XYZ file of C-alpha atoms in Angstrom:
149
model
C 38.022 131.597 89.899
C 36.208 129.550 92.325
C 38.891 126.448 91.961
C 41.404 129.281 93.243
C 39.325 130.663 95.984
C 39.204 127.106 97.462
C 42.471 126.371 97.042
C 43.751 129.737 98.740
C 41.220 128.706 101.548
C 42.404 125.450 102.006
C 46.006 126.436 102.339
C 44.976 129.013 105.018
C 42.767 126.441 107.502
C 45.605 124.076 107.149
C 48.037 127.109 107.969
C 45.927 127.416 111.137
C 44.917 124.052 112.337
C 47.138 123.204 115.582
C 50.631 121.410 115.491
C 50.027 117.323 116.803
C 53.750 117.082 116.595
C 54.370 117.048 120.202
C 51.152 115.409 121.492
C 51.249 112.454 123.369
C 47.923 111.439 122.757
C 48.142 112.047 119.016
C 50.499 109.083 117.297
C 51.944 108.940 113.894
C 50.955 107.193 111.043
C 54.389 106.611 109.773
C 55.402 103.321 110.401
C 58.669 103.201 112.861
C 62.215 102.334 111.821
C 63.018 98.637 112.186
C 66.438 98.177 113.420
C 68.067 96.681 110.336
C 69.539 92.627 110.975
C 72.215 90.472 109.320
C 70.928 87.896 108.119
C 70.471 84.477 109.832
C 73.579 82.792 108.393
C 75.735 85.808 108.882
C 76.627 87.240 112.313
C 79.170 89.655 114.208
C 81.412 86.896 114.486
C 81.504 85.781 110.956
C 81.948 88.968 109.576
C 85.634 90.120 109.147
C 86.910 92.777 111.073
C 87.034 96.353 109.446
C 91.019 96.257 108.703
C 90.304 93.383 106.653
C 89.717 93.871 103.303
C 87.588 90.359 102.453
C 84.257 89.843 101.515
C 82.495 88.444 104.444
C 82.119 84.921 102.670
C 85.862 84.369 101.911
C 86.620 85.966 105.163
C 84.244 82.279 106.643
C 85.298 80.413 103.867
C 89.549 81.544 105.224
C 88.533 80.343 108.848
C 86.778 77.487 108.105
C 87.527 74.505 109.889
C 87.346 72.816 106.291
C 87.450 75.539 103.549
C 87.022 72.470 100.891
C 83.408 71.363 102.153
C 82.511 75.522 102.748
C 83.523 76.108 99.620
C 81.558 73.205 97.614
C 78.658 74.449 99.556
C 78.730 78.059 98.646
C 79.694 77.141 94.948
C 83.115 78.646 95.447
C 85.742 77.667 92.925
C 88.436 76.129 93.982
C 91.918 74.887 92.637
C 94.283 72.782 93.926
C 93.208 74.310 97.812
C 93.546 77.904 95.777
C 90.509 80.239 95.400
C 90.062 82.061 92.690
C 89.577 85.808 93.343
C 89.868 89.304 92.408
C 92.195 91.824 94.240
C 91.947 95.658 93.410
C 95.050 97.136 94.345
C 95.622 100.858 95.712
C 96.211 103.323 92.682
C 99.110 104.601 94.276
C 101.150 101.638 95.276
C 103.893 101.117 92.783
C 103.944 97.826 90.431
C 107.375 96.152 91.993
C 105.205 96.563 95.580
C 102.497 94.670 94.106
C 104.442 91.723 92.447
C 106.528 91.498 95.356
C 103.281 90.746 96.805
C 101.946 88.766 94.783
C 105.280 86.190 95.033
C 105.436 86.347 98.472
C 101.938 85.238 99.156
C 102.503 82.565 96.180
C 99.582 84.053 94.164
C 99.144 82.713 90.735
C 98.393 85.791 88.330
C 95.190 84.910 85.424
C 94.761 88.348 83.937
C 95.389 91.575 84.897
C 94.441 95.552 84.201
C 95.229 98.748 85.623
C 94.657 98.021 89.595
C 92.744 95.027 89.292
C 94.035 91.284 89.119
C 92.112 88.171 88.798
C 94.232 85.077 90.398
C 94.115 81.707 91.960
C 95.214 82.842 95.963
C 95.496 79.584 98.866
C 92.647 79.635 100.970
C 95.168 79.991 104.129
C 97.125 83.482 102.524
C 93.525 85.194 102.247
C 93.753 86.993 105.346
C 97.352 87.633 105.951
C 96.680 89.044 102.204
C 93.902 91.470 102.925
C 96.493 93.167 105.863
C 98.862 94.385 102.956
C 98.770 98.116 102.428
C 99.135 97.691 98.173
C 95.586 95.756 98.857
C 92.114 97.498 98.796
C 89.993 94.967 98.276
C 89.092 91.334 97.863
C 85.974 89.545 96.172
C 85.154 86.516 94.406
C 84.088 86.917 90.867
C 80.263 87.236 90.196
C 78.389 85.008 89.314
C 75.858 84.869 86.203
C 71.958 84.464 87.581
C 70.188 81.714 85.643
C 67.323 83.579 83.464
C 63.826 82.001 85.177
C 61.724 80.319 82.066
């Protein structure tokens, strides 16, 4: 009965104790926000515009002065000046859109399913590519993390 009494209590006098919310002198123990930062080897420039639908690395690796050298040292693989890649396609586009894109920008088809297509694309069609309305999106394929020992 006496746990409750003090517990009653001690809701009440914190109830009453006055607001610090808008007192100068009085400053919060929350730490502030930090304004969040690319990082170092990424900036505004680097990054592709929003109507682009690239990953920010092929999007450098695209306007590199030479993609080969980028691309060895990112670990990018690369084939016959072709990067391998994997290009989700809008649900609603209709399959003779897509292959008519896909033979226009000389694309080289590995495997495909549903909306998504895994192919060999030249470095230099990557961002004409990401313009296309049948496009939503294009990434390079993940890459397994070494277990640590």
């Amino acid at each position: 009965m006496k746990r409750l009494f003090f517990i009653i209590l001690a809701v009440l006098l914190a109830g009453c104790l006055p607001s610090t919310e808008n007192d100068p002198n009085v400053t919060s123990s929350l730490p502030e926000k930090k304004e969040k930062r690319l990082p170092k080897k990424f900036n505004k420039q680097s990054q592709p515009p929003e109507a682009l639908k690239l990953t920010s690395v092929l999007y450098e690796l695209a306007a590199a002065s030479d993609p080969e050298n980028f691309a060895k040292e990112h670990n990018i693989f690369l084939s016959k000046e072709r990067v391998r890649v994997y290009i989700s396609f809008n649900p609603g586009s209709s399959i003779s859109k897509r292959e008519k894109v896909l033979e226009n920008y000389n694309i080289v088809v590995e495997k495909k399913a549903g909306n998504l297509s895994r192919a060999l694309v030249p470095i230099n069609r990557l961002i004409p590519l990401s313009k296309e309305s049948v496009i939503w999106s294009i990434k390079l394929p993940d890459r397994l993390i070494k277990p640590r020992k």
